[in-house]
mmCIF file of C-alpha atoms and ligand atoms in Angstrom:
data_model
loop_
_atom_site.group_PDB
_atom_site.id
_atom_site.type_symbol
_atom_site.label_atom_id
_atom_site.label_comp_id
_atom_site.label_asym_id
_atom_site.label_seq_id
_atom_site.Cartn_x
_atom_site.Cartn_y
_atom_site.Cartn_z
ATOM 1 C CA MET N 822 132.116 77.948 102.858
ATOM 2 C CA ASN N 823 130.263 79.050 106.004
ATOM 3 C CA PRO N 824 126.466 80.227 105.415
ATOM 4 C CA LEU N 825 125.888 83.758 104.834
ATOM 5 C CA ARG N 826 122.759 85.181 106.720
ATOM 6 C CA LEU N 827 122.814 88.923 105.907
ATOM 7 C CA LEU N 828 120.973 91.601 106.957
ATOM 8 C CA LEU N 829 121.542 95.049 105.212
ATOM 9 C CA LEU N 830 120.430 98.224 107.064
ATOM 10 C CA GLY N 831 120.664 101.551 105.681
ATOM 11 C CA ALA N 832 118.348 104.839 105.439
ATOM 12 C CA PRO N 833 115.772 105.220 102.686
ATOM 13 C CA GLY N 834 117.877 105.578 98.993
ATOM 14 C CA SER N 835 120.931 104.163 100.760
ATOM 15 C CA GLY N 836 121.492 101.623 98.270
ATOM 16 C CA LYS N 837 120.212 98.316 99.735
ATOM 17 C CA GLY N 838 118.607 97.233 96.783
ATOM 18 C CA THR N 839 121.631 98.509 94.538
ATOM 19 C CA GLN N 840 124.140 96.529 96.844
ATOM 20 C CA THR N 841 121.804 93.405 96.988
ATOM 21 C CA SER N 842 122.052 92.834 93.035
ATOM 22 C CA LYS N 843 125.901 93.483 93.042
ATOM 23 C CA LEU N 844 126.217 90.692 95.682
ATOM 24 C CA LEU N 845 123.623 88.244 93.618
ATOM 25 C CA ASN N 846 125.813 88.840 90.573
ATOM 26 C CA GLN N 847 128.741 87.922 92.535
ATOM 27 C CA PHE N 848 127.392 85.026 94.758
ATOM 28 C CA LYS N 849 125.067 82.372 92.649
ATOM 29 C CA HIS N 850 124.274 80.918 95.488
ATOM 30 C CA ILE N 851 123.176 83.744 97.657
ATOM 31 C CA LYS N 852 119.106 84.459 97.614
ATOM 32 C CA SER N 853 117.696 87.704 98.698
ATOM 33 C CA VAL N 854 113.910 88.872 100.212
ATOM 34 C CA SER N 855 113.301 92.815 100.113
ATOM 35 C CA SER N 856 110.491 93.448 102.520
ATOM 36 C CA GLY N 857 109.644 96.744 100.312
ATOM 37 C CA ASP N 858 109.441 94.482 96.970
ATOM 38 C CA LEU N 859 107.172 91.905 99.034
ATOM 39 C CA LEU N 860 104.933 94.562 99.723
ATOM 40 C CA ARG N 861 104.906 96.668 96.164
ATOM 41 C CA ARG N 862 104.251 92.973 94.661
ATOM 42 C CA ARG N 863 101.175 92.365 96.717
ATOM 43 C CA ILE N 864 99.641 95.764 95.664
ATOM 44 C CA GLN N 865 100.384 95.299 92.445
ATOM 45 C CA GLN N 866 98.792 92.003 92.505
ATOM 46 C CA LYS N 867 95.978 94.037 94.578
ATOM 47 C CA THR N 868 95.836 91.478 97.572
ATOM 48 C CA GLU N 869 94.181 92.300 100.680
ATOM 49 C CA LEU N 870 97.601 92.960 102.287
ATOM 50 C CA GLY N 871 98.512 94.947 98.916
ATOM 51 C CA ARG N 872 95.541 97.079 99.934
ATOM 52 C CA ILE N 873 96.815 97.526 103.546
ATOM 53 C CA ALA N 874 100.282 98.413 102.701
ATOM 54 C CA SER N 875 99.279 100.873 100.021
ATOM 55 C CA GLU N 876 97.915 103.129 102.822
ATOM 56 C CA TYR N 877 100.907 102.732 104.965
ATOM 57 C CA ILE N 878 103.387 103.118 102.156
ATOM 58 C CA SER N 879 101.532 106.131 100.551
ATOM 59 C CA GLN N 880 102.160 107.942 103.792
ATOM 60 C CA GLY N 881 105.668 106.911 104.559
ATOM 61 C CA LYS N 882 104.824 105.262 107.542
ATOM 62 C CA LEU N 883 106.092 101.433 108.845
ATOM 63 C CA LEU N 884 103.466 98.743 108.879
ATOM 64 C CA PRO N 885 102.842 96.851 111.941
ATOM 65 C CA ASP N 886 105.847 94.556 113.403
ATOM 66 C CA SER N 887 103.824 91.404 113.453
ATOM 67 C CA LEU N 888 102.255 91.687 110.064
ATOM 68 C CA MET N 889 105.779 92.331 108.765
ATOM 69 C CA ASN N 890 107.079 89.413 110.471
ATOM 70 C CA ASP N 891 104.698 86.937 109.444
ATOM 71 C CA LEU N 892 105.110 88.203 105.907
ATOM 72 C CA VAL N 893 109.245 87.680 105.494
ATOM 73 C CA VAL N 894 109.364 84.486 108.097
ATOM 74 C CA GLY N 895 106.285 83.282 106.034
ATOM 75 C CA GLU N 896 108.550 83.706 102.476
ATOM 76 C CA LEU N 897 111.795 82.690 104.338
ATOM 77 C CA SER N 898 109.365 79.384 105.356
ATOM 78 C CA VAL N 899 107.967 78.925 101.855
ATOM 79 C CA ARG N 900 111.257 79.364 100.152
ATOM 80 C CA GLY N 901 112.841 76.368 102.621
ATOM 81 C CA TRP N 902 115.676 78.947 103.850
ATOM 82 C CA LEU N 903 114.710 78.031 107.490
ATOM 83 C CA SER N 904 117.653 75.766 107.916
ATOM 84 C CA ALA N 905 121.322 75.766 109.294
ATOM 85 C CA ASP N 906 122.943 75.685 105.836
ATOM 86 C CA SER N 907 120.973 78.178 104.353
ATOM 87 C CA SER N 908 122.255 81.677 102.659
ATOM 88 C CA PHE N 909 120.166 84.322 102.474
ATOM 89 C CA LEU N 910 120.384 88.320 102.138
ATOM 90 C CA LEU N 911 117.625 90.448 104.206
ATOM 91 C CA ASP N 912 116.640 93.818 102.464
ATOM 92 C CA GLY N 913 114.409 96.172 104.633
ATOM 93 C CA PHE N 914 113.260 93.652 107.367
ATOM 94 C CA PRO N 915 114.089 93.713 110.318
ATOM 95 C CA ARG N 916 113.707 97.617 110.680
ATOM 96 C CA THR N 917 112.615 97.780 114.505
ATOM 97 C CA LEU N 918 114.052 96.288 117.622
ATOM 98 C CA GLU N 919 110.804 94.303 117.651
ATOM 99 C CA GLN N 920 110.879 92.961 114.694
ATOM 100 C CA ALA N 921 114.599 92.120 115.405
ATOM 101 C CA ARG N 922 113.656 90.288 118.481
ATOM 102 C CA SER N 923 110.860 88.493 117.027
ATOM 103 C CA LEU N 924 112.916 87.104 114.039
ATOM 104 C CA ARG N 925 115.683 86.048 116.356
ATOM 105 C CA VAL N 926 113.081 84.050 118.257
ATOM 106 C CA GLN N 927 111.790 82.635 115.238
ATOM 107 C CA LEU N 928 115.662 81.707 113.397
ATOM 108 C CA THR N 929 116.983 80.382 116.178
ATOM 109 C CA PRO N 930 115.328 77.109 116.839
ATOM 110 C CA HIS N 931 116.460 76.344 112.701
ATOM 111 C CA ASN N 932 119.860 77.476 113.707
ATOM 112 C CA ALA N 933 119.546 79.747 110.924
ATOM 113 C CA SER N 934 120.367 83.165 112.690
ATOM 114 C CA LEU N 935 121.419 86.086 111.067
ATOM 115 C CA ASN N 936 125.181 86.303 111.188
ATOM 116 C CA LEU N 937 126.148 89.637 109.508
ATOM 117 C CA VAL N 938 124.477 92.714 109.794
ATOM 118 C CA VAL N 939 125.974 95.670 107.335
ATOM 119 C CA GLU N 940 124.572 99.559 107.936
ATOM 120 C CA LEU N 941 124.795 101.342 104.836
ATOM 121 C CA ASP N 942 126.083 104.865 105.619
ATOM 122 C CA VAL N 943 125.401 107.649 103.020
ATOM 123 C CA PRO N 944 125.271 111.199 103.330
ATOM 124 C CA THR N 945 121.545 112.702 103.532
ATOM 125 C CA ASP N 946 122.397 115.339 100.256
ATOM 126 C CA VAL N 947 123.379 112.554 98.074
ATOM 127 C CA ILE N 948 120.511 110.168 98.999
ATOM 128 C CA LEU N 949 117.637 112.989 98.187
ATOM 129 C CA GLU N 950 119.700 113.663 94.675
ATOM 130 C CA ARG N 951 119.022 110.133 93.714
ATOM 131 C CA ILE N 952 115.745 109.733 94.682
ATOM 132 C CA GLU N 953 114.106 112.169 92.393
ATOM 133 C CA ASN N 954 115.828 109.912 89.266
ATOM 134 C CA ARG N 955 114.886 106.394 90.298
ATOM 135 C CA TYR N 956 112.632 104.241 88.645
ATOM 136 C CA VAL N 957 111.827 100.457 89.633
ATOM 137 C CA HIS N 958 110.452 97.343 88.101
ATOM 138 C CA VAL N 959 107.976 95.947 90.436
ATOM 139 C CA PRO N 960 107.899 92.157 89.607
ATOM 140 C CA SER N 961 111.285 91.855 90.291
ATOM 141 C CA GLY N 962 112.772 94.884 92.158
ATOM 142 C CA ARG N 963 115.063 95.990 89.909
ATOM 143 C CA VAL N 964 116.146 99.333 90.510
ATOM 144 C CA TYR N 965 117.442 102.011 88.246
ATOM 145 C CA ASN N 966 118.797 105.694 88.216
ATOM 146 C CA LEU N 967 118.649 108.051 85.261
ATOM 147 C CA THR N 968 122.260 108.967 85.816
ATOM 148 C CA TYR N 969 123.799 106.204 87.845
ATOM 149 C CA ASN N 970 122.558 102.912 86.081
ATOM 150 C CA PRO N 971 119.981 104.137 83.514
ATOM 151 C CA PRO N 972 117.764 101.255 81.789
ATOM 152 C CA LYS N 973 118.986 100.269 78.222
ATOM 153 C CA VAL N 974 115.838 101.573 76.792
ATOM 154 C CA PRO N 975 114.264 104.588 78.285
ATOM 155 C CA GLY N 976 111.176 103.504 80.812
ATOM 156 C CA LYS N 977 111.593 99.742 80.317
ATOM 157 C CA ASP N 978 113.176 97.009 82.383
ATOM 158 C CA ASP N 979 116.399 95.638 80.754
ATOM 159 C CA VAL N 980 115.590 92.257 81.265
ATOM 160 C CA THR N 981 111.725 91.916 80.441
ATOM 161 C CA GLY N 982 111.298 95.057 78.622
ATOM 162 C CA GLU N 983 108.194 95.464 80.826
ATOM 163 C CA PRO N 984 107.492 99.404 81.680
ATOM 164 C CA LEU N 985 108.947 100.833 85.037
ATOM 165 C CA ILE N 986 107.476 102.947 87.608
ATOM 166 C CA LYS N 987 108.316 105.828 90.158
ATOM 167 C CA ARG N 988 107.344 104.691 93.323
ATOM 168 C CA PRO N 989 104.459 106.493 94.660
ATOM 169 C CA ASP N 990 106.529 107.312 97.882
ATOM 170 C CA ASP N 991 109.482 109.061 96.358
ATOM 171 C CA THR N 992 108.027 112.319 96.358
ATOM 172 C CA SER N 993 109.770 114.473 98.407
ATOM 173 C CA GLU N 994 107.287 114.892 101.117
ATOM 174 C CA VAL N 995 106.798 111.213 102.121
ATOM 175 C CA PHE N 996 110.502 110.608 101.256
ATOM 176 C CA GLY N 997 111.449 112.989 103.900
ATOM 177 C CA LYS N 998 109.051 110.958 106.320
ATOM 178 C CA ARG N 999 110.557 107.839 105.808
ATOM 179 C CA LEU N 1000 114.237 109.282 106.218
ATOM 180 C CA LYS N 1001 112.612 110.662 109.686
ATOM 181 C CA ASN N 1002 111.342 107.191 110.302
ATOM 182 C CA TYR N 1003 114.812 105.484 109.770
ATOM 183 C CA ALA N 1004 116.534 107.775 112.156
ATOM 184 C CA GLU N 1005 114.373 107.431 114.933
ATOM 185 C CA THR N 1006 114.085 103.274 114.793
ATOM 186 C CA VAL N 1007 117.814 102.514 113.595
ATOM 187 C CA GLU N 1008 119.796 103.184 116.787
ATOM 188 C CA PRO N 1009 117.918 100.253 118.979
ATOM 189 C CA LEU N 1010 118.513 98.157 116.060
ATOM 190 C CA LYS N 1011 122.002 98.885 115.687
ATOM 191 C CA GLN N 1012 122.289 98.178 119.494
ATOM 192 C CA PHE N 1013 120.588 95.063 119.453
ATOM 193 C CA TYR N 1014 123.007 93.839 116.901
ATOM 194 C CA SER N 1015 126.004 95.340 118.230
ATOM 195 C CA GLU N 1016 125.539 93.155 121.340
ATOM 196 C CA LEU N 1017 125.000 90.239 119.285
ATOM 197 C CA GLY N 1018 128.613 91.028 117.684
ATOM 198 C CA ILE N 1019 127.630 91.091 113.946
ATOM 199 C CA LEU N 1020 127.013 94.724 113.184
ATOM 200 C CA LYS N 1021 129.250 96.426 110.639
ATOM 201 C CA THR N 1022 129.323 99.839 108.960
ATOM 202 C CA VAL N 1023 130.602 100.802 105.548
ATOM 203 C CA SER N 1024 130.450 104.455 104.398
ATOM 204 C CA GLY N 1025 130.974 106.329 101.183
ATOM 205 C CA PRO N 1026 129.007 108.708 99.014
ATOM 206 C CA THR N 1027 128.753 106.198 96.268
ATOM 207 C CA SER N 1028 127.630 102.751 95.664
ATOM 208 C CA ASP N 1029 130.712 102.056 94.107
ATOM 209 C CA ILE N 1030 132.888 103.303 96.831
ATOM 210 C CA ILE N 1031 130.603 101.154 99.314
ATOM 211 C CA PHE N 1032 130.507 97.760 97.336
ATOM 212 C CA PRO N 1033 133.985 96.787 97.542
ATOM 213 C CA GLN N 1034 133.888 97.305 101.692
ATOM 214 C CA LEU N 1035 130.593 95.109 101.796
ATOM 215 C CA LEU N 1036 132.495 92.386 99.466
ATOM 216 C CA LYS N 1037 135.683 92.212 102.114
ATOM 217 C CA LEU N 1038 133.135 91.701 104.947
ATOM 218 C CA VAL N 1039 131.000 88.936 103.015
ATOM 219 C CA VAL N 1040 133.915 87.231 101.641
ATOM 220 C CA GLN N 1041 135.286 87.343 105.236
ATOM 221 C CA LYS N 1042 132.555 85.619 106.758
ATOM 222 C CA LEU N 1043 132.155 83.046 104.283
ATOM 223 C CA HIS N 1044 135.718 81.984 104.680
ATOM 224 C CA GLN N 1045 136.002 82.534 108.556
ATOM 225 C CA PRO N 1046 137.303 79.480 110.207
HETATM 226 P P1 G5P H 814 111.641 99.842 101.088
HETATM 227 O O1 G5P H 814 110.987 99.146 99.716
HETATM 228 O O2 G5P H 814 112.066 98.851 102.240
HETATM 229 P P2 G5P H 814 113.455 101.688 101.701
HETATM 230 O O3 G5P H 814 113.062 103.125 102.006
HETATM 231 O O4 G5P H 814 114.022 101.027 103.241
HETATM 232 O O5 G5P H 814 111.949 101.183 101.213
HETATM 233 P P3 G5P H 814 114.875 102.125 99.214
HETATM 234 O O6 G5P H 814 113.860 103.646 99.193
HETATM 235 O O7 G5P H 814 114.117 100.790 98.641
HETATM 236 O O8 G5P H 814 114.615 101.826 101.040
HETATM 237 P P4 G5P H 814 117.204 101.332 98.850
HETATM 238 O O9 G5P H 814 117.036 100.044 98.449
HETATM 239 O O10 G5P H 814 118.412 101.755 100.279
HETATM 240 O O11 G5P H 814 116.289 102.332 99.012
HETATM 241 O O12 G5P H 814 118.283 102.022 97.683
HETATM 242 P P5 G5P H 814 118.357 101.809 96.133
HETATM 243 O O13 G5P H 814 116.967 101.626 95.907
HETATM 244 O O14 G5P H 814 119.064 100.347 95.984
HETATM 245 O O15 G5P H 814 118.832 102.995 95.707
HETATM 246 C C1 G5P H 814 118.086 104.455 95.596
HETATM 247 C C2 G5P H 814 118.585 104.984 94.168
HETATM 248 O O16 G5P H 814 119.984 105.300 94.018
HETATM 249 C C3 G5P H 814 118.203 104.010 93.003
HETATM 250 O O17 G5P H 814 117.586 104.716 91.684
HETATM 251 C C4 G5P H 814 119.762 103.593 92.562
HETATM 252 O O18 G5P H 814 119.636 103.322 91.118
HETATM 253 C C5 G5P H 814 120.582 104.989 92.692
HETATM 254 N N1 G5P H 814 121.779 104.607 93.388
HETATM 255 C C6 G5P H 814 122.328 103.562 93.860
HETATM 256 N N2 G5P H 814 123.566 103.898 94.159
HETATM 257 C C7 G5P H 814 123.808 105.080 93.238
HETATM 258 C C8 G5P H 814 125.108 105.985 93.403
HETATM 259 O O19 G5P H 814 126.511 105.763 93.895
HETATM 260 N N3 G5P H 814 125.137 106.974 92.703
HETATM 261 C C9 G5P H 814 123.964 107.483 92.041
HETATM 262 N N4 G5P H 814 123.967 108.540 91.428
HETATM 263 N N5 G5P H 814 122.807 106.896 92.219
HETATM 264 C C10 G5P H 814 122.867 105.810 93.241
HETATM 265 O O20 G5P H 814 110.204 100.019 102.092
HETATM 266 C C11 G5P H 814 109.096 100.840 101.420
HETATM 267 C C12 G5P H 814 108.065 101.022 102.553
HETATM 268 O O21 G5P H 814 107.650 99.849 102.850
HETATM 269 C C13 G5P H 814 107.175 99.647 103.962
HETATM 270 C C14 G5P H 814 107.486 100.873 104.819
HETATM 271 O O22 G5P H 814 106.383 101.576 104.643
HETATM 272 C C15 G5P H 814 108.570 101.828 103.865
HETATM 273 O O23 G5P H 814 108.417 103.077 103.814
HETATM 274 N N6 G5P H 814 108.225 98.309 104.621
HETATM 275 C C16 G5P H 814 108.234 98.483 106.009
HETATM 276 N N7 G5P H 814 107.073 98.595 107.299
HETATM 277 C C17 G5P H 814 107.622 98.227 108.453
HETATM 278 N N8 G5P H 814 108.440 97.341 108.509
HETATM 279 C C18 G5P H 814 109.338 96.748 107.746
HETATM 280 N N9 G5P H 814 110.343 95.995 107.542
HETATM 281 C C19 G5P H 814 109.018 97.405 106.126
HETATM 282 N N10 G5P H 814 109.897 97.351 104.945
HETATM 283 C C20 G5P H 814 109.013 98.242 104.032
HETATM 284 MG MG1 MG H 815 115.115 99.390 98.097
#
């Protein structure tokens, strides 16, 4: 089996976290890093980076590229994933051209470059409906929706029983800014990965329609001769 180093691209609320959970359930050897989850954990732990992140996130602004690069590459390094045979899934990073370029420069010497980038293409009106009903468990990054995948006990994480929260950046004002940021930054990013020949797009109004398309791409990559 080939290694899989996958980036999920997609607008806020398009289902990157949801598809990540579905893939990790299916492939036990694959692990993931979500840049947003890393930041939310730093905020909860009240670290200096958490204080900075909170300022940006609450305004729907992207954090500086260099800071995000150090954070995520540092995480990959600590987890021992900077090697040619490692498989991992990235959610939320890189999300600017600059981040994509610098990640590539850092992964190439380890023969650990990304080999698949999948854009989740979901209509914006569908996304807006979902976000009102989103609740998250910050320590794990598990995500719920009151209609699509509600927690077994209202307000509690299914695995730990710990409280769920609403993200402070899920208000309609901040969410609108996040969608705008995405629209402004995604095209050069897609161009970059398209030129490397690894960009694919999957489309649909629900995660259950998107997942089989994503799964097919992942299986192809794992078994490509
Ligand atoms: P994040 O954390 O990376 P976003 O904005 O990219 O945040 P988000 O909001 O986490 O993405 P998602 O992961 O794509 O969305 O979506 P999801 O949580 O899986 O699904 C959304 C909701 O829909 C959930 O409630 C889910 O249950 C529900 N759902 C899923 N599928 C369906 C369905 O089929 N039907 C229904 N009804 N519901 C469904 O970034 C946050 C902030 O951190 C900073 C920035 O400030 C950013 O704004 N940041 C960075 N800054 C700079 N560079 C980076 N690389 C950064 N990364 C993070
Ligand atoms: Mg997410």
